[in-house]
XYZ file of C-alpha atoms in Angstrom:
614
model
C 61.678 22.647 123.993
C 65.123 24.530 125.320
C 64.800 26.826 121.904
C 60.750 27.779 123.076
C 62.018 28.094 126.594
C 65.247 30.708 125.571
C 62.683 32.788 123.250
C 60.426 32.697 126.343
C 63.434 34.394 128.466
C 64.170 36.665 125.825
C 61.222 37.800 125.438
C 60.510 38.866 128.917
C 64.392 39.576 129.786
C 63.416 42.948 131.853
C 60.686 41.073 134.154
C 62.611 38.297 134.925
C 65.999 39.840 135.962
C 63.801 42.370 138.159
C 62.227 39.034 139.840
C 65.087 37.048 140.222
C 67.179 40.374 141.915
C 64.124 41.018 144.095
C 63.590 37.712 145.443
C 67.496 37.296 146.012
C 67.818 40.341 147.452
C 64.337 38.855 150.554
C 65.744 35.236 150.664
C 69.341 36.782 151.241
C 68.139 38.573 154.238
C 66.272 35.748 155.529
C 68.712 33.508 155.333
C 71.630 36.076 156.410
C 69.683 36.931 159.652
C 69.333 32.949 160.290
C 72.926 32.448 159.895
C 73.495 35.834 162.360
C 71.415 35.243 164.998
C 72.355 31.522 164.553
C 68.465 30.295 164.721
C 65.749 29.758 162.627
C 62.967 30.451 165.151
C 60.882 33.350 163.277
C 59.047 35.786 165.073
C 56.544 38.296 164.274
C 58.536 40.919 165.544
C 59.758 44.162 163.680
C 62.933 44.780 165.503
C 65.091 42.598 167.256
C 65.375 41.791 170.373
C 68.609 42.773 172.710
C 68.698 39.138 173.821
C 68.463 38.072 170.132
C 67.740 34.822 169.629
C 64.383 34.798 166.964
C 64.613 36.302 163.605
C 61.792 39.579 163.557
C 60.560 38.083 160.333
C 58.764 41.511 159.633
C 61.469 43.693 160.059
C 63.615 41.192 157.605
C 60.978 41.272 155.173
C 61.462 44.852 155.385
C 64.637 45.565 154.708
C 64.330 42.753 152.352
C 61.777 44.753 150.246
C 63.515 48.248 150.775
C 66.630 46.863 149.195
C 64.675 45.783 146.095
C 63.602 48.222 145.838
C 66.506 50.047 146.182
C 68.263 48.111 143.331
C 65.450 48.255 141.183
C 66.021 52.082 140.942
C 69.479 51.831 140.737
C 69.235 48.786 138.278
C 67.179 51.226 135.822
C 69.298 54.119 136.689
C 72.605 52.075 134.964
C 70.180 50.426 132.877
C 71.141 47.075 134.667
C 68.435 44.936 133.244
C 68.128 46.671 129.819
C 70.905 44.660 128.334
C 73.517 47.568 128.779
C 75.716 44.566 128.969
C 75.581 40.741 127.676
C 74.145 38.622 129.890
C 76.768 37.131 132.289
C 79.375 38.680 130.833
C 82.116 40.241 132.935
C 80.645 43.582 132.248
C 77.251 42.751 133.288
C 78.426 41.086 136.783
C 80.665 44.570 137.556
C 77.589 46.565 136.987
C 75.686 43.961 139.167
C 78.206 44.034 142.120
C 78.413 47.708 141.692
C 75.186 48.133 142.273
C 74.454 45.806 144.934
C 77.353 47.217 146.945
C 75.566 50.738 147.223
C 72.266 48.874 148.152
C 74.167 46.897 150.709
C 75.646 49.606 152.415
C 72.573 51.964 152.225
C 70.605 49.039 153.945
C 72.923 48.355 156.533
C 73.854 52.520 157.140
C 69.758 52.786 157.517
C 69.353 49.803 160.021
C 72.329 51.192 161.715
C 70.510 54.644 162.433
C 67.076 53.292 162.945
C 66.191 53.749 166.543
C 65.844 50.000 167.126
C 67.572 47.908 164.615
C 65.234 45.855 162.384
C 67.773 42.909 162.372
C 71.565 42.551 163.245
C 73.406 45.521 162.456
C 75.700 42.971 160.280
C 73.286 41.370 158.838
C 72.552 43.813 155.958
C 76.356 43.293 155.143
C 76.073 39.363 154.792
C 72.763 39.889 152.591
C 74.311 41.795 150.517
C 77.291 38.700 149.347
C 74.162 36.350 149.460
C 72.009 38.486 147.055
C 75.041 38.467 144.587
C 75.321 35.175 144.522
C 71.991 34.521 144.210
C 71.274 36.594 141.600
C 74.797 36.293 139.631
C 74.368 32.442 139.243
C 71.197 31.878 137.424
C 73.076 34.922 134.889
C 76.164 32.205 134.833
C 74.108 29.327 134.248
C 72.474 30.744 131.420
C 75.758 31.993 129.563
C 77.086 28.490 130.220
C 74.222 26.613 129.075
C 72.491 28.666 125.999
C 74.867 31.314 125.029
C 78.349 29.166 124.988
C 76.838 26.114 123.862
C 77.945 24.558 120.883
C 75.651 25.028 118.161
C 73.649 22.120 116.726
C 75.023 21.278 113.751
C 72.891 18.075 113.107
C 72.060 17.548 109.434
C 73.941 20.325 108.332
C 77.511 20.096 106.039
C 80.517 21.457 108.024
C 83.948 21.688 108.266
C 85.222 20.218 111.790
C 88.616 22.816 112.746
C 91.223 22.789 115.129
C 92.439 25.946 116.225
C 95.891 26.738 116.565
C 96.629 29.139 119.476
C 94.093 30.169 122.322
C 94.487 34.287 122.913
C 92.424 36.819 121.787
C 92.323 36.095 118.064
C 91.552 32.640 118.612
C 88.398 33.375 120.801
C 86.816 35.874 118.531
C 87.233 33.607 115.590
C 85.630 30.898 117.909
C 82.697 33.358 118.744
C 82.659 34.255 115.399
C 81.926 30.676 113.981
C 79.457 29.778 116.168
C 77.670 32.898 115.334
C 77.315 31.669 111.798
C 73.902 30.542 110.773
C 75.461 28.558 107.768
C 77.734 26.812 110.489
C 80.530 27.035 107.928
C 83.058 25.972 110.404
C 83.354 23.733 113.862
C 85.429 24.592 115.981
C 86.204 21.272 118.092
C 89.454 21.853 120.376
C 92.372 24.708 120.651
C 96.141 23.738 120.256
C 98.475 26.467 122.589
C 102.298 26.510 123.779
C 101.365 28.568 127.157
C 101.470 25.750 129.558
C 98.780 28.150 131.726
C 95.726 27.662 129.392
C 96.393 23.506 129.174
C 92.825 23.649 131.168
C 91.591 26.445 129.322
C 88.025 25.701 127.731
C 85.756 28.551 125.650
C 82.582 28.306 124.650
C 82.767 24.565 124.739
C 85.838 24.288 122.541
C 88.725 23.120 124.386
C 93.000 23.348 124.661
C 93.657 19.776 123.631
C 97.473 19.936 123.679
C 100.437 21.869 122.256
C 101.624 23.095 118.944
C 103.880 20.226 119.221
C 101.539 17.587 118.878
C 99.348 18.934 116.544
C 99.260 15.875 114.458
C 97.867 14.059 117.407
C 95.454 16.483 118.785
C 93.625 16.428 115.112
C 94.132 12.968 114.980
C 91.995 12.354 118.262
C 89.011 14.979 117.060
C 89.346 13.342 113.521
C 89.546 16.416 111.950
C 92.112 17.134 108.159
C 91.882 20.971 108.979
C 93.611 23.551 111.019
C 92.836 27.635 111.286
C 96.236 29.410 112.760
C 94.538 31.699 114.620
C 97.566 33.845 115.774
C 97.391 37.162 114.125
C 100.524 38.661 115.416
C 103.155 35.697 114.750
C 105.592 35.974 112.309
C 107.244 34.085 109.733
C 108.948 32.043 111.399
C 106.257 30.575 113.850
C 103.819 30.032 110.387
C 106.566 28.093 108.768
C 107.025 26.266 111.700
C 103.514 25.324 112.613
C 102.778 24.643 108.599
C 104.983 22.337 107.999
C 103.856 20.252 111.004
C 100.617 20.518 109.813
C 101.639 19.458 105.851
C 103.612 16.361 107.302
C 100.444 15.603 109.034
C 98.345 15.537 105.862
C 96.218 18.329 107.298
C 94.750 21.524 105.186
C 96.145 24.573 106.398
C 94.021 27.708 106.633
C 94.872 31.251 108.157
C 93.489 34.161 110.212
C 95.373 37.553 108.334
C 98.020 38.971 110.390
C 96.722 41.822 112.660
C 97.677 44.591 110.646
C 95.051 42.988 108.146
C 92.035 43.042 110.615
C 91.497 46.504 110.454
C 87.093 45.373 111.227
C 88.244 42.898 113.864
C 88.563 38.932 113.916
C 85.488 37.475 111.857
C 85.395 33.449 110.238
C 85.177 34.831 107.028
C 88.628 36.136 107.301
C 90.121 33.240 107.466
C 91.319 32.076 104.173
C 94.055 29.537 102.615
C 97.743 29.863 103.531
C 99.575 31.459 101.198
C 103.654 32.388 100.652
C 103.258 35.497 102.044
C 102.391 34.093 105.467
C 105.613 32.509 105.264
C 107.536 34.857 104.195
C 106.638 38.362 105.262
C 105.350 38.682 108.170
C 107.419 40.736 110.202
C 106.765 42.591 113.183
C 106.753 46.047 112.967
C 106.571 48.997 115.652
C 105.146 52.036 114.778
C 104.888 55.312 116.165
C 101.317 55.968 115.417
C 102.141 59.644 117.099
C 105.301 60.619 114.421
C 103.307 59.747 111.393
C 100.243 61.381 112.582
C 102.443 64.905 113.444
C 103.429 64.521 108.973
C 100.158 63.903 107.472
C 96.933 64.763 109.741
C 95.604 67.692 108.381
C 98.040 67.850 105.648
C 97.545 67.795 101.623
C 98.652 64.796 100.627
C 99.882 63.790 96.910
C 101.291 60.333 95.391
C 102.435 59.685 92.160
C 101.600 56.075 90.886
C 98.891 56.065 93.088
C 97.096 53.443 90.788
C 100.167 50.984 91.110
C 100.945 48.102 93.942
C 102.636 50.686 96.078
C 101.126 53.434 95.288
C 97.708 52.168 95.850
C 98.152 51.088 99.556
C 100.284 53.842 100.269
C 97.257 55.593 99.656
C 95.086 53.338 101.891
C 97.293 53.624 104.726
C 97.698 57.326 104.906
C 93.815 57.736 104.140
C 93.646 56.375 108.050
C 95.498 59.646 109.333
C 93.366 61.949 108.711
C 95.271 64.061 105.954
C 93.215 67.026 104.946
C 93.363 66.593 101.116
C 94.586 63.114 99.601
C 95.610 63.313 95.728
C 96.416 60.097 94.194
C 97.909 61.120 90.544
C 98.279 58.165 88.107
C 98.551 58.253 83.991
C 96.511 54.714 83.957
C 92.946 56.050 84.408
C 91.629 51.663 85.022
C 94.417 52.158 88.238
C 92.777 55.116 89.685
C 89.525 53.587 88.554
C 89.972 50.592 91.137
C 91.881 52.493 93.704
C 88.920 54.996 94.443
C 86.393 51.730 94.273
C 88.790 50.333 97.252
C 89.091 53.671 98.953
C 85.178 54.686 99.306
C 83.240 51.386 97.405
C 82.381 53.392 94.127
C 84.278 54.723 91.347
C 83.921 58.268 91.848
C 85.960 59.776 88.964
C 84.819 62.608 89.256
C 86.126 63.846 92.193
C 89.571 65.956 92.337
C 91.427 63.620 94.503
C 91.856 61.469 91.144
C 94.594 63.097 89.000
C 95.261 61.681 85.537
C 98.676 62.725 84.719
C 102.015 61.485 83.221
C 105.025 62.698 85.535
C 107.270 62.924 81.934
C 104.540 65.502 80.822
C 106.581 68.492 83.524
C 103.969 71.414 82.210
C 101.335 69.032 83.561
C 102.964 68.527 86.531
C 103.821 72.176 87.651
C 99.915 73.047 86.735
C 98.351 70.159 89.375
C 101.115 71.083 92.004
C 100.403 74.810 91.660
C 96.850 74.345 91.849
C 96.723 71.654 94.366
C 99.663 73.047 96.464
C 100.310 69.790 98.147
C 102.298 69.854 101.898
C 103.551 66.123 101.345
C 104.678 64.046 98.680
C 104.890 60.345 97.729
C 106.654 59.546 94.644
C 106.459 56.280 93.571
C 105.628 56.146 89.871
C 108.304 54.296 88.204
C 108.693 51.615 85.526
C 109.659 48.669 87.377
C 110.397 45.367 85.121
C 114.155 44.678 85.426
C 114.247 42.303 82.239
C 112.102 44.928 79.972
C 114.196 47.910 80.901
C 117.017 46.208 79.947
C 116.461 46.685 76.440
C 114.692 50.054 76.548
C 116.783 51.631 78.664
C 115.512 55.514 77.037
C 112.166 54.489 78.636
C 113.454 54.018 82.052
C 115.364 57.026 81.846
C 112.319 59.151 80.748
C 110.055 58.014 83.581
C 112.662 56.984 86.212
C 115.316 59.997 86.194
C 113.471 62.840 84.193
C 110.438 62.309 85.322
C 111.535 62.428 88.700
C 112.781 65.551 88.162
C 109.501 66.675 87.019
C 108.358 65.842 90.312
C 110.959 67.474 92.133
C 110.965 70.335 90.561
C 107.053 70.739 91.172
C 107.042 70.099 94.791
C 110.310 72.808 94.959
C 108.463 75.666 93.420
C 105.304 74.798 95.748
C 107.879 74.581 98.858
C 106.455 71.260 99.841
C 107.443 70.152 103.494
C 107.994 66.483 102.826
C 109.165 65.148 99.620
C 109.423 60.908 99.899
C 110.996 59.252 97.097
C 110.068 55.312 96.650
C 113.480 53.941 95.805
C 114.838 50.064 95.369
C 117.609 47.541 97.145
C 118.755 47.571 93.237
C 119.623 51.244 93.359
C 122.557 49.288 95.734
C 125.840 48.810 93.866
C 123.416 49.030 90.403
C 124.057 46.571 88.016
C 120.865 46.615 85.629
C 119.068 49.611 84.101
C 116.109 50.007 86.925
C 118.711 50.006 89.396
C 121.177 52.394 87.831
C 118.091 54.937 87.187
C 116.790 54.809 90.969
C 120.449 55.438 92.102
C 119.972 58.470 90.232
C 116.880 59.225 91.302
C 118.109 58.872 94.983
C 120.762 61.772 93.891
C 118.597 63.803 91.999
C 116.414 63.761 95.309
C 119.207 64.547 97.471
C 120.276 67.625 95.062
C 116.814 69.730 94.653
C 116.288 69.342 98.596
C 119.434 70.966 99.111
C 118.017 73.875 97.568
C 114.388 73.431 99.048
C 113.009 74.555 102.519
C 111.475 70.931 103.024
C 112.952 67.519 103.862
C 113.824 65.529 100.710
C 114.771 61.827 101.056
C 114.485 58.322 99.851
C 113.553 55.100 101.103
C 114.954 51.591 99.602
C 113.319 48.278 99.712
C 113.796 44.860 98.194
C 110.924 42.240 96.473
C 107.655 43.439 97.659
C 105.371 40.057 97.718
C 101.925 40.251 95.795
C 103.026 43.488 93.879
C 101.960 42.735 90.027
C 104.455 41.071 88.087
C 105.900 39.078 91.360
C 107.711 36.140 91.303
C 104.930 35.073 93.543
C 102.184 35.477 91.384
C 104.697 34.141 88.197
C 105.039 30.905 89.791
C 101.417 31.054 91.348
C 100.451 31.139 87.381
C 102.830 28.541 86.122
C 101.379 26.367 88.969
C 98.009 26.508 87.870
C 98.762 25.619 84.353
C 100.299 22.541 85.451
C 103.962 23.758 85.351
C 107.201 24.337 84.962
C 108.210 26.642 87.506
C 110.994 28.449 86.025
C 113.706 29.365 88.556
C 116.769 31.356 86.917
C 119.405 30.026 89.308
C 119.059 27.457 92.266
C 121.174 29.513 93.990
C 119.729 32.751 93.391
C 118.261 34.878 96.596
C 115.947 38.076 97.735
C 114.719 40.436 99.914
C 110.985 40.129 100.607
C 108.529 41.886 102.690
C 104.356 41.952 102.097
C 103.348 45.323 100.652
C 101.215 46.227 103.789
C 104.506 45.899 105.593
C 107.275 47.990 103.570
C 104.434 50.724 102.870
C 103.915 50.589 106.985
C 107.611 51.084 107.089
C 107.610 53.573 104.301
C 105.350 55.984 106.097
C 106.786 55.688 109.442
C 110.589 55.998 107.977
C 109.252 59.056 106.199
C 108.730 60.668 109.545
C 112.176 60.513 110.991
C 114.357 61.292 107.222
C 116.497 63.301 106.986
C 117.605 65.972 104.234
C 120.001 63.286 101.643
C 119.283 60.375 103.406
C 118.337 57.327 101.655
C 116.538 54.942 104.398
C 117.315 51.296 103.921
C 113.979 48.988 105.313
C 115.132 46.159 106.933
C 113.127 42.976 105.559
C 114.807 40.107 107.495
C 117.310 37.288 106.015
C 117.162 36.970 102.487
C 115.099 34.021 100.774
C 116.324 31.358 97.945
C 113.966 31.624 95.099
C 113.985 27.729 94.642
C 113.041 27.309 97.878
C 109.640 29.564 97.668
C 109.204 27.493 94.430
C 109.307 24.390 95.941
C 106.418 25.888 99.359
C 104.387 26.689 96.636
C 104.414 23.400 94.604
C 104.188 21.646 97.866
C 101.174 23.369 98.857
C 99.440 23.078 95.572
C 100.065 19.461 96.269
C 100.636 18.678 92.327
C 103.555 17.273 90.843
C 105.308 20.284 89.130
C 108.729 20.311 87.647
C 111.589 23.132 88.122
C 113.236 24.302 85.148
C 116.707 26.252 85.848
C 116.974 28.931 83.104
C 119.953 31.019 84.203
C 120.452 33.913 85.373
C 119.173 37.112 82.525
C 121.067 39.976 81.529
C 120.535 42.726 84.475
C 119.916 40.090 87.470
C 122.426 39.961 90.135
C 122.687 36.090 92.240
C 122.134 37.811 95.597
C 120.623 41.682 95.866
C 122.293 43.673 98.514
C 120.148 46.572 100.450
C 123.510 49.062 101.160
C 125.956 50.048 98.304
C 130.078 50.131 98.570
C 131.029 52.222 101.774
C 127.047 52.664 102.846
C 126.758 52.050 106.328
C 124.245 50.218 108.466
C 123.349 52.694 111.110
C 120.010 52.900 112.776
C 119.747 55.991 115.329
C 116.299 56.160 115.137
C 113.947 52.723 114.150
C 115.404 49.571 115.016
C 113.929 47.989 111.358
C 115.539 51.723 109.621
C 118.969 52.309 108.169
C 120.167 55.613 107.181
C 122.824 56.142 104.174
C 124.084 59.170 103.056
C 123.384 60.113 99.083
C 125.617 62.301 96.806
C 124.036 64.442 94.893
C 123.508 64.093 90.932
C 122.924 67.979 89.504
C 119.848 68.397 86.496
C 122.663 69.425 83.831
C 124.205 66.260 84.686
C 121.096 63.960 84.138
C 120.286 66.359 81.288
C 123.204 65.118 79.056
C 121.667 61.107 79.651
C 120.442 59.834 76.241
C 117.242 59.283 75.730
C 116.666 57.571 72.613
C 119.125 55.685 69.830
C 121.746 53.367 70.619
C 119.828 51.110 73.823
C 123.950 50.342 74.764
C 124.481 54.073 74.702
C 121.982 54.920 77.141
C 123.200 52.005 79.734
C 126.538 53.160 79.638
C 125.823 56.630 79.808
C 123.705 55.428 83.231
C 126.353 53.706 84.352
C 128.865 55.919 84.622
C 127.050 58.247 86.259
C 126.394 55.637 89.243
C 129.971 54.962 89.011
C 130.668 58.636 89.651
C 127.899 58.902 92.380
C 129.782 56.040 94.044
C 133.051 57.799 93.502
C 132.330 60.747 95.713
């Protein structure tokens, strides 16, 4: 019966609202001019009299009928009753004040002027707050009683939720479920720390309590599940509310942090907890208005394009509006994926995807002359610490000379912005990666000296959910039952989500300077062991950890600023600026390249030790 009698309303939505706002707008002046003349004794009158005393039940009707029509006009003219806004929403009851204010004043400025008054001159003015009422409430009613109504979920399989946190994230996801035809999820109650919303009810779901007693809020709506619906917190704040959750035996699920919900909050968002919740969320100011000055309306190239970095470096700066975006890769299955992310099919076609190696340099001084880019990424590298370590010739191939391919492209172009993707373990090296991106930092410092546009570098540490991760390691050995291998129980890192450091990549970018390496801050660092042991715990299977020791190359505890580097941030409060010396191309020119693995490491090494001499 209620669902035939909503489709019925519906239906005829126009109609009905003109109706109900016409007869509010007669039985407000009736009853104002009753409760102004202070008498219900109707006469037939049209004006009233000086003595007062008897409402002129013609001249009320009157007025009555002039002001609907009035705000029928005006109703059509904002299109009031066309659904221009939801029904009893805020939006609908400014429009409906708005409008009922001009009537109101129109009536009473016209009964003011008439030669005899039709009613009270004040009587108009009193109308006009009954009308709203009277036509405002029914709109209430029917938001309270059909639209936030919890949806019947008789007969149908689904998951009972509480809600952790009651802002703006939380309601949407609320709104969101209910909207569901599949009634996936139920929300049944909100848990919030802001002692102002204990009251606070939406769309039937209510605050229940505090974070605090979480375990006791889901233990009175006999629900095992909680959504942490708090887009902006931070790492802290998730460890803190999952582990009250996991001591409560509850599943925890997650809405993405806002820098995720790029198409707003929607239930199918929300997805399992996972270590980089609890790790990496850190909260990050941007100046939207710097990074747009660098790259809207600018050519735009990066190397590695198809890799972890590379590939949402790309996705971020595709949101600035650069005028030409070249993503260059030698893995043609990486480019292949990144364009199906970027525009949902694998155009390979187009010229934004560049197959190229940066070791081949012809190559590379052919797409940079063509392409004559404004601003450059370069973040193709070879990355594994424990590979390189025994083919050192191969990191100095890609990492140093091909970086100089690179830089010696975007020279001869005279590109504005050159932004070289560097690593914490280019910091006091002590393994082959590290020792070739300290070089690469000098190189990079050495060519802009000579260039018209600002060279630099930016260092990070562990970037979570990159391929080849510790993350996704132990997320592997989980699944096939275990070991997790740890190296050291002691053993810590860096870590930041790869949304996150690119963010900060691109913003730091913006305020480098000429030999600067900027350091990204990424919070305290984090014992391995104990993101092994989150992991198993969530996984709720008995794993093992197996120590294995520390390999050749891997340092106990990374450091993000080398011997005399100095933590100063002028600029971004989550940006360090260091100073790099330069390294000349004659002097990375006598590196080996191939033979003796030990000779090439040495021959590295000393040339960090020389960097860090000067």
């Amino acid at each position: 019966m209620r669902g035939w009698f909503v489709r019925q309303l519906r239906t005829h939505r126009v109609t009905e609202l003109i109706v109900l706002d016409s007869f509010a707008w007669i039985g407000a002046f009736v009853a104002a001019s009753g409760v102004r003349l202070e008498t219900w004794t109707i006469s037939d009158a049209v004006h009233v009299s000086q003595s007062g005393g008897h409402i002129p039940l013609r001249g009320v009707l009157l007025l009555g009928i002039a002001a609907a029509v009035l705000h029928c006009l005006l109703a059509w003219l904002v299109r009031l009753h066309q659904g221009r806004s939801g029904l009893g929403s805020f939006e609908e009851m400014f429009l409906l004040a708005s409008v009922m204010v001009v009537v109101g004043v129109a009536i009473a400025f016209f009964n003011a002027m008439a030669p005899s008054a039709y009613t009270a001159r004040t009587t108009p003015i009193i109308a006009m707050c009954f009308a709203l009422i009277a036509a405002a409430w029914p709109r209430a009613l029917w938001r309270f009683m059909v639209r936030d109504a919890k949806p019947n979920t008789f007969g149908i399989v689904t998951t009972d939720v509480l809600i952790i946190g009651a802002g703006d994230g939380a309601r949407q996801l609320i709104e969101s479920m209910q909207r569901d035809h599949k009634h996936t999820w139920n929300p049944v109650g909100m848990v919030d720390d802001d002692k102002r919303k204990r009251h606070f009810r939406f769309r039937g779901v209510p605050v229940v309590g505090t974070i605090d007693k979480l375990a006791d809020a889901a233990n009175r709506l006999t629900t095992n599940t909680i959504v942490i619906a708090i887009p902006s917190a931070n790492s802290e704040a998730m460890g803190r509310i999952n582990t009250l959750a996991r001591s409560a035996g509850l599943d925890v699920k997650v809405l993405p942090s806002v820098d995720e919900l790029m198409g707003g909050v929607e239930y199918a968002a929300v997805r399992d907890i996972a270590p980089e919740d609890l790790l990496g969320r850190h909260q990050i100011d941007t100046d939207i208005r710097s990074i747009a000055g660098y790259l809207n309306g600018k050519r735009v190239l990066v190397t590695g394009a198809g890799g972890s970095i590379g590939s949402e470096l790309c996705r971020q700066i595709s949101s600035f509006g650069p005028a030409e975006l070249m993503m260059l890769d030698r893995d043609e299955s990486a480019l292949h994926a990144l364009m199906l992310t970027l525009s949902g099919r694998a155009d390979l076609e187009s010229p934004n995807a560049i197959l190229a190696n940066i070791r081949d340099a012809k190559r590379l001084q052919e797409v940079f002359e063509n392409r004559r880019p404004e601003v450059v990424f370069h973040a193709a590298a070879l990355k594994h610490v424990n590979m390189l370590e025994g083919q050192a010739a191969e990191a100095v191939k890609t990492n140093v000379l091909g970086t100089l391919n690179v830089l010696k492209a975007a020279r001869s172009v005279g590109v504005e912005r050159f932004v070289n993707i560097s690593t914490d373990k280019a910091a006091d090296p002590e393994n082959v990666l590290g020792y070739s991106k300290r070089i690469a930092e000098g190189l990079t410092t050495a060519v802009g000296s000579t260039s018209t546009g600002t060279y630099l570098s930016v260092r990070f540490g562990n970037v979570l959910g990159t391929r080849g991760s510790v993350l996704k390691t132990f997320a592997s050995q989980i699944k096939s039952g275990g070991p997790v291998t740890v190296t050291d129980p002691e053993v810590t890192r860096f870590f930041m989500t790869i949304h996150e450091s690119v963010q900060l990549v691109i913003q730091a970018a913006a305020i480098g300077r000429d030999g600067e390496a900027l350091v990204l801050d990424m919070g305290d660092p984090v014992k391995i062991i104990d993101v092994a042991r989150q992991m198993i715990d969530q996984s709720r299977r008995p794993i093992n950890i197996v120590h294995t020791g520390l390999k050749r190359g891997e340092k106990l505890h990374e450091v993000l600023f080398g011997t005399g580097e100095v933590d100063d941030r002028p600029i971004h409060p989550l940006v360090s600026h260091v100073s790099v010396p330069p390294i000349t191309q004659d002097d990375v020119m006598s590196l080996h390249t191939g033979g003796d693995n030990h000779k090439v490491v040495l021959g590295m090494r000393e040339m960090s030790e020389r960097m860090r001499a000067r």
